[in-house]
Coordinates of C-alpha atoms and ligand atoms in Angstrom, one line a residue:
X1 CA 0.0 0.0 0.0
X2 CA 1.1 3.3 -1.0
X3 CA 1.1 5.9 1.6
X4 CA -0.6 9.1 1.6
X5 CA 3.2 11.0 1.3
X6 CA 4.0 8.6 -1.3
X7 CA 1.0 9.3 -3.6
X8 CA 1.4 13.3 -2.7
X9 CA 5.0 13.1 -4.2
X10 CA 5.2 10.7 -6.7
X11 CA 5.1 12.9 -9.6
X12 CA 7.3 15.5 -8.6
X13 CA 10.2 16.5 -10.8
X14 CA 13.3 13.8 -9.7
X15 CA 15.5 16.9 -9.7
X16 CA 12.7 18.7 -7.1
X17 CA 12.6 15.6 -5.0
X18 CA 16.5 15.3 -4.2
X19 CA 16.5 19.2 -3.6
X20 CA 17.3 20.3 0.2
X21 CA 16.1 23.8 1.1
X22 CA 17.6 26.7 1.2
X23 CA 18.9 27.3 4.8
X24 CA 19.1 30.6 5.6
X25 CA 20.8 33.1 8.9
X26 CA 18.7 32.2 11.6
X27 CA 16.3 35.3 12.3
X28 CA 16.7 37.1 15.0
X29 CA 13.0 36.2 16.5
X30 CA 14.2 32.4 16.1
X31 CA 17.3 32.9 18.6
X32 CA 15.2 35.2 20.8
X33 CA 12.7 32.2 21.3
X34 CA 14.6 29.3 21.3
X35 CA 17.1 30.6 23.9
X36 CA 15.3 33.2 25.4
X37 CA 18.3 36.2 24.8
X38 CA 16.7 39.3 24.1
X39 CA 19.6 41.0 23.0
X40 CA 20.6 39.4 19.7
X41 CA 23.0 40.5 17.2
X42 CA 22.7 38.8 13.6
X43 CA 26.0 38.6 11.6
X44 CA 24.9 35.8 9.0
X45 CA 23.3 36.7 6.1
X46 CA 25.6 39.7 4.9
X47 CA 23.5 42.2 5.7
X48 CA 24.1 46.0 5.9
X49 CA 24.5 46.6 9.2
X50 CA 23.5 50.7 8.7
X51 CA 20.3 49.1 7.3
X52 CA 18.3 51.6 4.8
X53 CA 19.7 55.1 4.2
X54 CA 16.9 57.5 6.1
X55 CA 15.9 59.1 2.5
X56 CA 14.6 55.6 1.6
X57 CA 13.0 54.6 4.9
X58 CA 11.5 58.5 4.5
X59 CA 10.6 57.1 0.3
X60 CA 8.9 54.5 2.0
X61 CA 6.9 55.9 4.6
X62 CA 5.5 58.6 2.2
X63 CA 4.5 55.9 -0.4
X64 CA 2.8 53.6 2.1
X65 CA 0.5 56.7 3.1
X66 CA -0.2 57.8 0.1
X67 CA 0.1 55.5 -2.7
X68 CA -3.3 53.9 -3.4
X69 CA -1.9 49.7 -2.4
X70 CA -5.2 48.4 -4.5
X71 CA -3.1 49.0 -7.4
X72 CA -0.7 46.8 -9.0
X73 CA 2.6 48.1 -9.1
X74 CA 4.6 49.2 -11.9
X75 CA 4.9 45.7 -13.9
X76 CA 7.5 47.1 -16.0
X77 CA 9.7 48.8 -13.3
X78 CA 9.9 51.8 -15.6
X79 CA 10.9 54.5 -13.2
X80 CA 13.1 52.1 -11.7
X81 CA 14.7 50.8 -14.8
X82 CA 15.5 54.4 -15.8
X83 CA 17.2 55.3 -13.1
X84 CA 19.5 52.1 -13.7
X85 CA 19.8 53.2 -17.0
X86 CA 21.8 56.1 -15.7
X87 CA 23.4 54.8 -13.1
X88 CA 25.1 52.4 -15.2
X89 CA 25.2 54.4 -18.8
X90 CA 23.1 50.9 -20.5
X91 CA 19.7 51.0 -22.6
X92 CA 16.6 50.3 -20.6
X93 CA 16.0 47.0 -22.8
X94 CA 19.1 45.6 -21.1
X95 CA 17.7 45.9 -17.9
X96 CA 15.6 42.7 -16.1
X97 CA 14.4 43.6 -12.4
X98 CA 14.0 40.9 -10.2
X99 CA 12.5 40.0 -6.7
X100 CA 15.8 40.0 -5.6
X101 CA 18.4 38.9 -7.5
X102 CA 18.1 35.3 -6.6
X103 CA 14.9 36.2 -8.3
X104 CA 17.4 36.9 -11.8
X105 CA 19.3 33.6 -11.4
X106 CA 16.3 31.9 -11.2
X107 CA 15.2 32.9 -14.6
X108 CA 18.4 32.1 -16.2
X109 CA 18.1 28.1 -15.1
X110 CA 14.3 28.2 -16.2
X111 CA 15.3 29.5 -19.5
X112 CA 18.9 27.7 -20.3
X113 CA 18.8 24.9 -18.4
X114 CA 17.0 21.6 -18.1
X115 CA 17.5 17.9 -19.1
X116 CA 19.8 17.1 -21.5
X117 CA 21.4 20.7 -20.7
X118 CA 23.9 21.2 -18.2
X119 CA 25.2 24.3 -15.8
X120 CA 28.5 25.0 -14.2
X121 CA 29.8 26.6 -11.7
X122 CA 32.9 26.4 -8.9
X123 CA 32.8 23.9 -6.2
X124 CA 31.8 26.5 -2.7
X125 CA 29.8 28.5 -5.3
X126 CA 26.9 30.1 -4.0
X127 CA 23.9 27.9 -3.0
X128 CA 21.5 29.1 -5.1
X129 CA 23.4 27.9 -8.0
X130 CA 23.3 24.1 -7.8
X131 CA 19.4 24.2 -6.6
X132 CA 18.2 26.4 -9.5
X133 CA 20.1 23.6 -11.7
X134 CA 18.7 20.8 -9.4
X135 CA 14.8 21.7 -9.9
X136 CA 15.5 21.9 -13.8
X137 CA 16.5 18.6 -13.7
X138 CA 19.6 19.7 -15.4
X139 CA 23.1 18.6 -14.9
X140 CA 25.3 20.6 -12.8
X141 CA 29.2 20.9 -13.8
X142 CA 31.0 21.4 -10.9
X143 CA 34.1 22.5 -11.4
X144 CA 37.1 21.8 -8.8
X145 CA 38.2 25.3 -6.8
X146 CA 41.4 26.4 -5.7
X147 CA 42.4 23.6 -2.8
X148 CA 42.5 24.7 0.6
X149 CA 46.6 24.9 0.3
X150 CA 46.4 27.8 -2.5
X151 CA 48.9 30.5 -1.7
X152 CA 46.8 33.4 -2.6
X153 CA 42.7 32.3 -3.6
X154 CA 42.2 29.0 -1.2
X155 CA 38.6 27.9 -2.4
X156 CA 38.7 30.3 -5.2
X157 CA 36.9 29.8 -8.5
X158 CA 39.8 28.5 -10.5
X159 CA 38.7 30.3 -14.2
X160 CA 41.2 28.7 -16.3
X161 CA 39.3 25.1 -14.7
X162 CA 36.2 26.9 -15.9
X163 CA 37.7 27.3 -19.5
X164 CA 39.2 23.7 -20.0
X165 CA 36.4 21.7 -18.5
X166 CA 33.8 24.2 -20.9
X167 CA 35.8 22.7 -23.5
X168 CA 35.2 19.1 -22.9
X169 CA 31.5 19.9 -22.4
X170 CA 29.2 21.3 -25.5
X171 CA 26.3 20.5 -22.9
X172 CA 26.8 23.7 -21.0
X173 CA 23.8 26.6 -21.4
X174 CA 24.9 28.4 -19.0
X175 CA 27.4 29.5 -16.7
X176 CA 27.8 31.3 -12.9
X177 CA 30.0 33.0 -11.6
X178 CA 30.2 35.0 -7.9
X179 CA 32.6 37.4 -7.8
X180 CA 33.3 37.9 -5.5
X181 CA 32.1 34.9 -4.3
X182 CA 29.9 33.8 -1.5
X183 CA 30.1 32.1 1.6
X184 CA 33.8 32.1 0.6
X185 CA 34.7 35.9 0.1
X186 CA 37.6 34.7 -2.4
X187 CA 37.5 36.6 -5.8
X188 CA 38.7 36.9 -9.5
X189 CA 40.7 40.0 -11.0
X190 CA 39.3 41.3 -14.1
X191 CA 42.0 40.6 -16.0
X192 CA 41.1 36.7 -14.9
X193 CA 37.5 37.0 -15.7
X194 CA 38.1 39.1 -19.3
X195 CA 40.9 35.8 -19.8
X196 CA 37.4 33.5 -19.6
X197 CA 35.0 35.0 -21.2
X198 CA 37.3 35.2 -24.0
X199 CA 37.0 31.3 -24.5
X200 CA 33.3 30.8 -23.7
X201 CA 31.5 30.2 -27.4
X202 CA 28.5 32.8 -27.9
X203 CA 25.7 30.4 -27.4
X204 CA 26.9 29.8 -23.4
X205 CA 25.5 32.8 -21.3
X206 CA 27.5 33.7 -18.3
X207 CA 25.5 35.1 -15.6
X208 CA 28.8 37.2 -13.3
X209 CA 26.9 37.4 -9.9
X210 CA 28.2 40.8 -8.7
X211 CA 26.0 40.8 -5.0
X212 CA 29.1 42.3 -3.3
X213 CA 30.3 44.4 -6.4
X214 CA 30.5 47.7 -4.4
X215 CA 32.6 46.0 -1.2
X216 CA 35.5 45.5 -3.5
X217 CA 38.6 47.4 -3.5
X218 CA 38.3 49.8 -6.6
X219 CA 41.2 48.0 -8.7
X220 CA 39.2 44.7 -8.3
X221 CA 35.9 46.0 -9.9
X222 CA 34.7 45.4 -13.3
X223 CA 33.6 47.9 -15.9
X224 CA 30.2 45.7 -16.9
X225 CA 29.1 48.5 -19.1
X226 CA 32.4 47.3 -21.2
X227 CA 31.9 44.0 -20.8
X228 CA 28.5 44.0 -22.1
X229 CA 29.1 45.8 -25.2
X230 CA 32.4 43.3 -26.0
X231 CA 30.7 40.0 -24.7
X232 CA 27.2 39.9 -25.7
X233 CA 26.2 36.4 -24.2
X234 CA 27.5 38.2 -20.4
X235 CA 25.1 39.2 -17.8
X236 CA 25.8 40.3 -14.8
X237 CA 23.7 40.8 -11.7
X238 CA 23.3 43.1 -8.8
X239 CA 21.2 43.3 -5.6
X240 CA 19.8 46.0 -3.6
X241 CA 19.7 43.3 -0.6
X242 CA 23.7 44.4 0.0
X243 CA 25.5 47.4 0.0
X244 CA 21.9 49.2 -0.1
X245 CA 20.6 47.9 3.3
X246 CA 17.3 46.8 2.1
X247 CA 17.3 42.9 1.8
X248 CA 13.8 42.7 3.4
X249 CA 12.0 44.2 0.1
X250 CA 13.9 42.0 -2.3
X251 CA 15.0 44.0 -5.5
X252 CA 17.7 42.5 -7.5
X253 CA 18.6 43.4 -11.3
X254 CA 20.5 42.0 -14.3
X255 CA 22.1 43.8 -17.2
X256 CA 22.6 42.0 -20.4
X257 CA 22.1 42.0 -24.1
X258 CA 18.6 43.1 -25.1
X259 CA 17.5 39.5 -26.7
X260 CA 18.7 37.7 -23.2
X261 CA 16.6 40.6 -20.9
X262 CA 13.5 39.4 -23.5
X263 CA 13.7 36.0 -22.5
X264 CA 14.3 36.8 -18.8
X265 CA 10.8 39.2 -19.2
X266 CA 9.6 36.0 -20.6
X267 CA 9.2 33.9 -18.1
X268 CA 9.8 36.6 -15.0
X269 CA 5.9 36.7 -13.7
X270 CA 3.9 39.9 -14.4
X271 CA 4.3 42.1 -11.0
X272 CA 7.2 40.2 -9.5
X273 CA 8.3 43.5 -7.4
X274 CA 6.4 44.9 -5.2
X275 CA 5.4 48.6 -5.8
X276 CA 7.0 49.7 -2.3
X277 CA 10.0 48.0 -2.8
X278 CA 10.4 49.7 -6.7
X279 CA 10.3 53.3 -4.8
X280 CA 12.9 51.8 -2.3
X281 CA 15.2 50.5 -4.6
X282 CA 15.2 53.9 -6.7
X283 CA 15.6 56.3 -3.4
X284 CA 18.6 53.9 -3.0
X285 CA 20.2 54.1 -6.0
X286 CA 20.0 57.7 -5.4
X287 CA 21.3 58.3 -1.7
X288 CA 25.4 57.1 -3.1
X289 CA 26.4 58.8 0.3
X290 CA 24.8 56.0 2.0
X291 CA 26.6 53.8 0.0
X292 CA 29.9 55.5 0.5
X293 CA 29.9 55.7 3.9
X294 CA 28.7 51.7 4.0
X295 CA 31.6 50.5 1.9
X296 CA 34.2 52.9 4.5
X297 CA 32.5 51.4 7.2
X298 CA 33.2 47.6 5.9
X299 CA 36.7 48.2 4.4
X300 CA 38.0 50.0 7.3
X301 CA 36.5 46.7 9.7
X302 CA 38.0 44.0 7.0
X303 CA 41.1 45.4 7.5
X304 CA 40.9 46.0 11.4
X305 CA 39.4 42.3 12.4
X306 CA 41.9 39.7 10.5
X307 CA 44.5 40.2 13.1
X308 CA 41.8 40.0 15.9
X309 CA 41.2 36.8 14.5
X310 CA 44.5 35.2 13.9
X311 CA 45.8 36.3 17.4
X312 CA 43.2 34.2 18.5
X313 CA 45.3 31.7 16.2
X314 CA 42.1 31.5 13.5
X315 CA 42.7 31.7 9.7
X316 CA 40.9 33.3 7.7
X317 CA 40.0 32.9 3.8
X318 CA 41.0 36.5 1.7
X319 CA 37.5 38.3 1.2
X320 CA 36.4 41.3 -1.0
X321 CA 33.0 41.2 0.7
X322 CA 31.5 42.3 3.8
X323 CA 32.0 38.6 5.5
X324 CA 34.7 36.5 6.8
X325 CA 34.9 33.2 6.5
X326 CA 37.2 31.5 9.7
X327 CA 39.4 28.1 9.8
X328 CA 38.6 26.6 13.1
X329 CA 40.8 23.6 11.9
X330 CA 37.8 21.4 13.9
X331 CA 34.8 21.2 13.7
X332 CA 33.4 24.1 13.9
X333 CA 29.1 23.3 14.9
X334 CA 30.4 23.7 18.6
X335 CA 32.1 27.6 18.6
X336 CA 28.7 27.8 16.4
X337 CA 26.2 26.9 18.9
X338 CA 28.4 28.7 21.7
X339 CA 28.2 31.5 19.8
X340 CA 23.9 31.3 19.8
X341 CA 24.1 30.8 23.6
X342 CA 25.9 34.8 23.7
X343 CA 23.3 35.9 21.4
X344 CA 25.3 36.2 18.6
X345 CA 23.8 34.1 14.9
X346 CA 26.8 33.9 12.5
X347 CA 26.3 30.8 9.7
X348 CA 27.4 27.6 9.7
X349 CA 29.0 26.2 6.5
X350 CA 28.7 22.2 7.1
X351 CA 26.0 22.4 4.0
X352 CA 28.8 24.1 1.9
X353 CA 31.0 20.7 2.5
X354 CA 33.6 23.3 4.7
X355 CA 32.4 22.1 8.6
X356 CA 35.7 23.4 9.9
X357 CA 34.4 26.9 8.9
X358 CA 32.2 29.6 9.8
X359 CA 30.9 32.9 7.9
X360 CA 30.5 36.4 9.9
X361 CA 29.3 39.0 8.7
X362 CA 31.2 42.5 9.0
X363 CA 29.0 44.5 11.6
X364 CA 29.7 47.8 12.9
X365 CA 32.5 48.4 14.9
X366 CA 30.7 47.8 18.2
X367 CA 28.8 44.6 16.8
X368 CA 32.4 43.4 15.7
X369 CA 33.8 44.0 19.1
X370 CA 31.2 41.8 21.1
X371 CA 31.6 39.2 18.2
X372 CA 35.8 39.0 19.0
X373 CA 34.6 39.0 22.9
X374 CA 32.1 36.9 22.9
X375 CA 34.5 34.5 20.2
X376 CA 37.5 34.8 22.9
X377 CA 35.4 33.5 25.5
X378 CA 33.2 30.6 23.3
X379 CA 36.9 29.1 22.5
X380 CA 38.5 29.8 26.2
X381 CA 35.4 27.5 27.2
X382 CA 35.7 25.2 24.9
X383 CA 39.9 24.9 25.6
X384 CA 39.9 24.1 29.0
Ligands
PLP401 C1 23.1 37.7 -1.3 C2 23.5 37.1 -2.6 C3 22.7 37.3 -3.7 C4 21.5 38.1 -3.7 O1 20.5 37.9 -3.0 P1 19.1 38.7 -3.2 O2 18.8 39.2 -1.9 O3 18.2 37.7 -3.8 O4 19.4 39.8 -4.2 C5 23.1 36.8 -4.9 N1 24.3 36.2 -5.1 C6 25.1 36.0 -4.0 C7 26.4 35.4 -4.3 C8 24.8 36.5 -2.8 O5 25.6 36.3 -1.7

């Protein structure tokens, strides 16, 4: 006899029904019930700890009181789009909003990839990668990173890997890239990623995930404008959940050739952002003080909290983002879970394959200070 589980899932997708969820941060509520602690500090989902600039909490506000909420938004994001336009000197048509850019990548595996087709990306790639391949029941092409021993890039997307294994594969639709990358931190130069995109055959879209574009020291960033108008099967993404502060109203956005942006609008559904969120994510864009003060704020703490770390006898992975990811050379679900009990949610990365490791996020100074403390006194515990 079949049971009643059985019969609900047996005609799922195969690639659906060997996914695992998404785990994300704990929220903060989740810590606060669980243990009790009322005074919880979140440092795991790379999150901009000055949240929203005030001119888009103030661009909300107004909107919510006046802006008639029976309406649908804006389905075409025009205002938005515009303003992206500028921002990044590209056409309109080469613009694709999405509910967040997980939203983007999402798109890209509905519309390149699927049985019979397959998708690569690095081995410690972001997550989202391998489960948008997984539920098109398309192949994922994992390709070896930089091993743990690499003088510079340890679990760094190894390109010129990318480039031979392409070769050997006429399968691939479509490509991913983070730089620079996530839960890892580790990066490519642009000379490394122009090297790349220089072998990949027209027909193979490469989608460069640029969530943490803005973290990056200013010699590491690339000119996508360039890029776009030399490579036209490149895309490359951007969220306003980062560097922007507003991660709860999910706005993320692609730039590519006009004839990929038609397919994304394709199968993208009608009002996928919400009308609140559209006025957010344009009084964002606008407030580049916010952002400048933001980026200060993480590059002056990435520089200040590596030798915190190692006197405690940690290593750390290289990072051009606003997270560290720490060698505990053990397991690391212990200093995890002692880290909970002080109130403090940082994120495991056992479900990355690295269970020695954990990522933090870069806080302000003062949330970084009672992280080191309370990270002194989890491993002086757990010592003696
Ligand atoms: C956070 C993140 C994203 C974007 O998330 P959204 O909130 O959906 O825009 C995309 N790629 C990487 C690598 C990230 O870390």
């Amino acid at each position: 006899m079949t049971s009643l589980v059985d019969s609900l899932t047996q005609n799922a997708l195969p690639g659906v029904l060997s996914l695992h969820a998404y785990t994300p941060g704990m929220p903060i509520d989740e810590l606060q019930r669980r243990l009790g602690i009322k005074d919880v500090l979140k440092l795991a989902s790379n999150e901009n700890p000055l949240g929203a600039s005030p001119a888009v909490r103030k661009a909300v506000a107004a909107a919510a009181a006046d802006q008639n909420l029976g309406l649908y938004p804006d389905g075409s994001g025009y205002a938005l789009k515009q303003a992206i336009a500028r921002y990044h000197d590209v056409q309109p048509e080469q613009i694709t909003l999405g509910n967040g850019s997980n939203d983007i990548l999402e798109f890209l595996s509905r519309i390149y990839a699927g049985p019979g087709r397959a998708v690569m990306f690095s081995d410690y790639a972001f997550a989202v990668y391998s489960l948008a391949t997984q539920a098109q029941n398309a192949e994922a092409v994992i390709v070896p990173a930089f091993p743990a021993d690499h003088p510079t890039m340890p679990f760094g997307h190894d390109l010129a890997a990318f480039a031979r294994v392409l070769k050997t594969r006429p399968d691939v639709s479509l490509v991913f890239i983070a730089n620079p990358n996530n839960p890892t931190g580790t990066w490519n130069t642009p000379q490394e990623i122009e090297a790349f995109l220089d072998t990949v055959p027209p027909h193979v879209i490469v989608a460069l995930d640029e969530a943490y574009f803005d973290y990056q020291d200013v010699e590491l960033r690339s000119n996508a404008r360039a890029w776009l108008d030399r490579y036209p099967n490149l895309l490359v993404c951007r969220t306003f959940s980062k560097i922007y502060g507003i991660a709860a109203l999910r706005v993320g956005y692609s730039l590519s050739h006009p004839a990929v942006a038609d397919l994304l609008n394709r199968v993208r559904q009608p009002f996928n952002n919400n009308a609140l969120a559209l006025i957010a994510a344009e009084a964002a864009l606008a407030d580049q003080d916010h952002v400048r003060e933001s980026v200060e704020l993480n590059a002056a703490e990435r520089l200040r909290l590596p030798p915190l770390l190692q006197s405690m006898g940690l290593k750390i992975l290289p990072s051009q983002a606003n997270f560290l990811t720490i060698d505990f050379a053990r397991n690391a679900a212990p200093v995890h879970q002692g880290l909970l009990e002080r109130g403090i949610i940082v994120r495991p990365m056992a479900s990355y394959g690295l269970p020695n490791f954990l990522r933090v996020s870069i806080g302000t100074r003062s949330e970084n200070n009672r992280f080191i403390d309370a990270l002194r006194d989890v491993l002086g515990t757990q010592r003696g």
